GROMACS .gro file of C-alpha atoms in nm:
model
  254
    1MET     CA    1  10.173   6.975  -1.336
    2ASN     CA    2  10.116   6.876  -0.975
    3THR     CA    3   9.917   6.554  -0.913
    4LYS     CA    4   9.618   6.781  -0.766
    5ILE     CA    5   9.579   6.961  -1.099
    6ILE     CA    6   9.588   6.629  -1.295
    7SER     CA    7   9.327   6.478  -1.072
    8THR     CA    8   9.107   6.748  -1.123
    9ILE     CA    9   9.153   6.745  -1.486
   10LEU     CA   10   9.076   6.372  -1.491
   11LEU     CA   11   8.746   6.433  -1.288
   12ILE     CA   12   8.645   6.713  -1.529
   13LEU     CA   13   8.707   6.461  -1.822
   14ILE     CA   14   8.516   6.174  -1.670
   15SER     CA   15   8.232   6.395  -1.569
   16THR     CA   16   8.194   6.499  -1.937
   17LEU     CA   17   8.217   6.171  -2.094
   18GLY     CA   18   7.892   6.012  -2.255
   19HIS     CA   19   7.767   5.665  -2.141
   20SER     CA   20   7.918   5.505  -2.437
   21GLN     CA   21   8.266   5.587  -2.301
   22ILE     CA   22   8.243   5.518  -1.936
   23THR     CA   23   7.975   5.348  -1.690
   24SER     CA   24   8.010   5.435  -1.328
   25PHE     CA   25   8.005   5.159  -1.064
   26ASP     CA   26   7.996   5.131  -0.680
   27GLU     CA   27   8.222   4.921  -0.478
   28ILE     CA   28   8.105   4.714  -0.154
   29LYS     CA   29   8.346   4.549   0.044
   30THR     CA   30   8.273   4.186   0.132
   31ALA     CA   31   8.447   3.967   0.389
   32ASN     CA   32   8.714   3.858   0.159
   33GLY     CA   33   8.716   4.106  -0.152
   34VAL     CA   34   8.533   4.388  -0.335
   35LEU     CA   35   8.190   4.364  -0.525
   36LYS     CA   36   8.156   4.595  -0.803
   37ILE     CA   37   7.809   4.714  -0.905
   38GLN     CA   38   7.741   4.882  -1.233
   39PRO     CA   39   7.409   5.005  -1.326
   40ILE     CA   40   7.352   4.983  -1.717
   41VAL     CA   41   7.014   5.077  -1.817
   42HIS     CA   42   6.645   5.020  -1.663
   43GLY     CA   43   6.664   4.685  -1.516
   44SER     CA   44   7.025   4.583  -1.629
   45LEU     CA   45   7.313   4.560  -1.416
   46VAL     CA   46   7.652   4.404  -1.391
   47LEU     CA   47   7.806   4.240  -1.086
   48THR     CA   48   8.167   4.181  -1.070
   49TYR     CA   49   8.334   3.988  -0.786
   50ASN     CA   50   8.667   3.801  -0.782
   51ASN     CA   51   8.714   3.813  -1.152
   52LYS     CA   52   8.381   3.685  -1.239
   53THR     CA   53   8.118   3.882  -1.391
   54ILE     CA   54   7.739   3.844  -1.363
   55TYR     CA   55   7.505   4.025  -1.609
   56VAL     CA   56   7.147   4.075  -1.505
   57ASP     CA   57   6.890   4.105  -1.779
   58PRO     CA   58   7.128   4.243  -2.035
   59TYR     CA   59   6.957   4.501  -2.235
   60GLY     CA   60   7.028   4.839  -2.421
   61GLY     CA   61   7.268   4.723  -2.717
   62PHE     CA   62   7.625   4.649  -2.746
   63LYS     CA   63   7.755   5.004  -2.664
   64ALA     CA   64   7.636   4.974  -2.292
   65TYR     CA   65   7.866   4.661  -2.254
   66LYS     CA   66   8.153   4.729  -2.491
   67ASN     CA   67   8.402   4.850  -2.197
   68ILE     CA   68   8.282   4.561  -1.962
   69ARG     CA   69   8.434   4.228  -1.895
   70LYS     CA   70   8.235   3.944  -2.080
   71PRO     CA   71   7.976   3.778  -1.868
   72ASP     CA   72   8.057   3.429  -1.702
   73ILE     CA   73   7.695   3.409  -1.569
   74ILE     CA   74   7.381   3.572  -1.752
   75LEU     CA   75   7.067   3.591  -1.510
   76ILE     CA   76   6.723   3.674  -1.701
   77THR     CA   77   6.414   3.733  -1.505
   78ASP     CA   78   6.140   3.722  -1.754
   79ILE     CA   79   6.016   3.706  -2.120
   80HIS     CA   80   5.959   4.073  -2.186
   81GLY     CA   81   6.190   4.265  -2.415
   82ASP     CA   82   6.356   4.485  -2.150
   83HIS     CA   83   6.484   4.156  -1.982
   84LEU     CA   84   6.511   3.905  -2.267
   85ASP     CA   85   6.675   4.100  -2.519
   86GLU     CA   86   6.822   3.885  -2.789
   87LYS     CA   87   6.956   4.176  -3.015
   88THR     CA   88   7.186   4.261  -2.705
   89LEU     CA   89   7.273   3.900  -2.628
   90ASP     CA   90   7.376   3.876  -2.991
   91SER     CA   91   7.597   4.175  -2.973
   92ILE     CA   92   7.802   4.057  -2.665
   93ASP     CA   93   8.028   3.759  -2.624
   94THR     CA   94   7.833   3.505  -2.446
   95SER     CA   95   8.054   3.199  -2.574
   96ASN     CA   96   8.163   3.088  -2.213
   97ALA     CA   97   7.838   3.232  -2.025
   98ILE     CA   98   7.613   3.031  -1.785
   99PHE     CA   99   7.263   3.138  -1.841
  100ILE     CA  100   7.005   3.112  -1.571
  101SER     CA  101   6.638   3.179  -1.626
  102PRO     CA  102   6.283   3.061  -1.559
  103GLN     CA  103   6.141   2.790  -1.794
  104ALA     CA  104   5.927   3.031  -1.981
  105VAL     CA  105   6.246   3.219  -2.097
  106LYS     CA  106   6.404   2.890  -2.198
  107ASN     CA  107   6.065   2.815  -2.402
  108GLN     CA  108   6.085   3.174  -2.593
  109ILE     CA  109   6.476   3.209  -2.641
  110SER     CA  110   6.627   3.116  -2.970
  111SER     CA  111   6.760   2.764  -3.008
  112LYS     CA  112   7.123   2.872  -3.011
  113TYR     CA  113   7.096   2.972  -2.645
  114LYS     CA  114   6.882   2.688  -2.503
  115SER     CA  115   7.168   2.439  -2.447
  116LYS     CA  116   7.343   2.709  -2.225
  117ILE     CA  117   7.049   2.756  -1.993
  118THR     CA  118   6.993   2.617  -1.640
  119VAL     CA  119   6.643   2.657  -1.555
  120LEU     CA  120   6.532   2.759  -1.195
  121ASP     CA  121   6.178   2.760  -1.068
  122ASN     CA  122   6.059   2.964  -0.785
  123GLY     CA  123   6.213   2.854  -0.475
  124GLN     CA  124   6.502   2.658  -0.650
  125GLY     CA  125   6.854   2.738  -0.591
  126VAL     CA  126   7.195   2.628  -0.761
  127HIS     CA  127   7.581   2.675  -0.711
  128ARG     CA  128   7.754   2.816  -1.000
  129LEU     CA  129   8.123   2.925  -0.997
  130ASP     CA  130   8.159   3.081  -0.648
  131PHE     CA  131   7.783   3.200  -0.623
  132PHE     CA  132   7.482   3.035  -0.501
  133ILE     CA  133   7.177   3.174  -0.685
  134LYS     CA  134   6.832   3.127  -0.581
  135ALA     CA  135   6.505   3.200  -0.768
  136LEU     CA  136   6.215   3.376  -0.592
  137PRO     CA  137   5.868   3.460  -0.724
  138MET     CA  138   5.788   3.785  -0.878
  139TYR     CA  139   5.446   3.871  -0.969
  140ASN     CA  140   5.147   4.120  -0.988
  141LEU     CA  141   4.888   4.147  -0.720
  142PRO     CA  142   4.646   4.001  -0.641
  143GLU     CA  143   4.800   3.670  -0.700
  144ASN     CA  144   4.471   3.535  -0.830
  145PRO     CA  145   4.343   3.585  -1.061
  146PRO     CA  146   4.692   3.567  -1.232
  147SER     CA  147   4.806   3.902  -1.383
  148LYS     CA  148   4.839   3.905  -1.755
  149LYS     CA  149   5.140   4.104  -1.704
  150HIS     CA  150   5.346   3.925  -1.458
  151PRO     CA  151   5.174   3.605  -1.314
  152LYS     CA  152   5.323   3.405  -1.042
  153GLY     CA  153   5.556   3.139  -1.146
  154ARG     CA  154   5.652   3.264  -1.486
  155GLY     CA  155   5.954   3.496  -1.379
  156ASN     CA  156   6.234   3.502  -1.137
  157GLY     CA  157   6.369   3.736  -0.884
  158TYR     CA  158   6.702   3.646  -0.744
  159ILE     CA  159   6.895   3.622  -0.438
  160LEU     CA  160   7.263   3.578  -0.503
  161THR     CA  161   7.504   3.486  -0.225
  162ILE     CA  162   7.833   3.658  -0.302
  163ASP     CA  163   8.102   3.596  -0.051
  164ASN     CA  164   7.912   3.707   0.275
  165LEU     CA  165   7.657   3.907   0.094
  166GLN     CA  166   7.306   3.857   0.007
  167ILE     CA  167   7.189   4.045  -0.279
  168TYR     CA  168   6.826   4.052  -0.400
  169ILE     CA  169   6.710   4.131  -0.761
  170SER     CA  170   6.365   4.194  -0.745
  171GLY     CA  171   6.267   4.163  -1.101
  172ASP     CA  172   5.926   4.291  -1.227
  173THR     CA  173   5.708   4.259  -0.913
  174GLU     CA  174   5.482   4.440  -0.659
  175ASP     CA  175   5.536   4.427  -0.309
  176ILE     CA  176   5.452   4.066  -0.257
  177PRO     CA  177   5.475   3.856   0.060
  178GLU     CA  178   5.784   3.671  -0.070
  179MET     CA  179   5.950   4.022  -0.083
  180ARG     CA  180   5.834   4.132   0.256
  181ASN     CA  181   5.948   3.823   0.439
  182LEU     CA  182   6.296   3.846   0.326
  183GLN     CA  183   6.571   3.858   0.595
  184ASN     CA  184   6.925   3.968   0.605
  185ILE     CA  185   6.963   4.127   0.272
  186ASP     CA  186   7.263   4.332   0.228
  187VAL     CA  187   7.193   4.492  -0.099
  188ALA     CA  188   6.847   4.528  -0.284
  189PHE     CA  189   6.747   4.616  -0.643
  190ILE     CA  190   6.375   4.716  -0.621
  191CYS     CA  191   6.156   4.790  -0.921
  192MET     CA  192   5.896   5.082  -0.911
  193ASN     CA  193   5.725   5.182  -1.247
  194LEU     CA  194   5.344   5.190  -1.283
  195PRO     CA  195   5.134   5.049  -1.431
  196TYR     CA  196   5.372   4.741  -1.473
  197THR     CA  197   5.502   4.679  -1.126
  198MET     CA  198   5.462   4.909  -0.807
  199SER     CA  199   5.422   5.260  -0.699
  200ILE     CA  200   5.714   5.426  -0.498
  201LYS     CA  201   5.469   5.398  -0.201
  202GLN     CA  202   5.450   5.019  -0.242
  203ALA     CA  203   5.829   4.987  -0.261
  204SER     CA  204   5.907   5.204   0.013
  205ASN     CA  205   5.663   5.025   0.250
  206ALA     CA  206   5.817   4.685   0.149
  207VAL     CA  207   6.159   4.794   0.192
  208LEU     CA  208   6.086   4.930   0.535
  209GLU     CA  209   5.956   4.587   0.632
  210PHE     CA  210   6.239   4.348   0.515
  211GLN     CA  211   6.521   4.638   0.573
  212PRO     CA  212   6.802   4.590   0.330
  213LYS     CA  213   7.125   4.751   0.428
  214ILE     CA  214   7.151   4.913   0.094
  215VAL     CA  215   6.874   4.971  -0.164
  216TYR     CA  216   6.908   5.056  -0.535
  217PRO     CA  217   6.581   5.180  -0.712
  218TYR     CA  218   6.600   5.061  -1.057
  219HIS     CA  219   6.356   4.967  -1.331
  220TYR     CA  220   6.158   5.276  -1.275
  221ARG     CA  221   6.062   5.404  -1.619
  222GLY     CA  222   5.671   5.376  -1.672
  223THR     CA  223   5.415   5.485  -1.913
  224GLU     CA  224   5.416   5.832  -1.741
  225GLY     CA  225   5.786   5.878  -1.745
  226LEU     CA  226   6.041   5.815  -1.466
  227SER     CA  227   5.914   5.740  -1.118
  228ASP     CA  228   6.009   6.000  -0.859
  229VAL     CA  229   6.310   5.813  -0.684
  230GLU     CA  230   6.401   6.113  -0.468
  231ALA     CA  231   6.048   6.085  -0.319
  232PHE     CA  232   6.099   5.710  -0.244
  233LYS     CA  233   6.433   5.794  -0.071
  234ASN     CA  234   6.241   6.041   0.147
  235LEU     CA  235   5.975   5.794   0.244
  236VAL     CA  236   6.223   5.528   0.355
  237ASN     CA  237   6.450   5.751   0.521
  238ALA     CA  238   6.183   5.924   0.698
  239GLU     CA  239   6.089   5.611   0.883
  240ASN     CA  240   6.446   5.438   0.889
  241LYS     CA  241   6.762   5.655   0.830
  242THR     CA  242   6.994   5.356   0.847
  243ILE     CA  243   6.882   5.214   0.533
  244ASP     CA  244   7.115   5.335   0.247
  245VAL     CA  245   6.916   5.431  -0.035
  246ARG     CA  246   7.133   5.502  -0.330
  247LEU     CA  247   7.022   5.677  -0.640
  248ARG     CA  248   7.192   5.626  -0.964
  249ASN     CA  249   7.160   5.699  -1.334
  250TRP     CA  250   6.975   5.408  -1.474
  251TYR     CA  251   6.873   5.634  -1.774
  252PRO     CA  252   7.185   5.770  -1.930
  253LYS     CA  253   7.167   5.981  -2.235
  254SER     CA  254   7.322   5.832  -2.528
   0.00000   0.00000   0.00000
């Protein structure tokens, strides 16, 4: 059997496997290596660089992570169950993981995890392993009176410096000034789910203002189902064709 036929068979097998068997990923070249990006589910993703693995808001249960390297760093953005999911945390090996979170998460999380946590307030940053991690505000508008869903100061978005790349993770937010004023973002993960965060129009308008090189719509399941991420992509690229809008499967069938 020749190599071409074998490759075709492998591609067919991979395409038919469920989420529990295989998780797709993207690779982005950095100055000194390759960053691997793996969508998991909803607002959860895994970043791997130089044999170090970062879990963002681990959620969705053990099966989603069983074929993925254990975390070196865990970032948690907020206190809600799709971000702070202790059932998932309990199911994965966090024995050597560094946790980074806002104070509200440390206040709420079980005592067994508290000693692992480095708290970052909005605007603070920290070097961990080979990365610099900075916390940004994430909140609903208007800022005042504070939103009951996501008041300013409770949760964190994050900017990660990984080699020469700047990676922005929005967390649960609307199109706040702190997002619109971002500069030199290489990869952005942008939420869009009503009524909790923002509409695709708000999200596209903000993206067009701060102009990341690559943007992933994520966290887009709301009360009315999934947001129209194809329409989001069209809104962005109608105004700026150079922004690479990447649509991935954040809601795999089990």
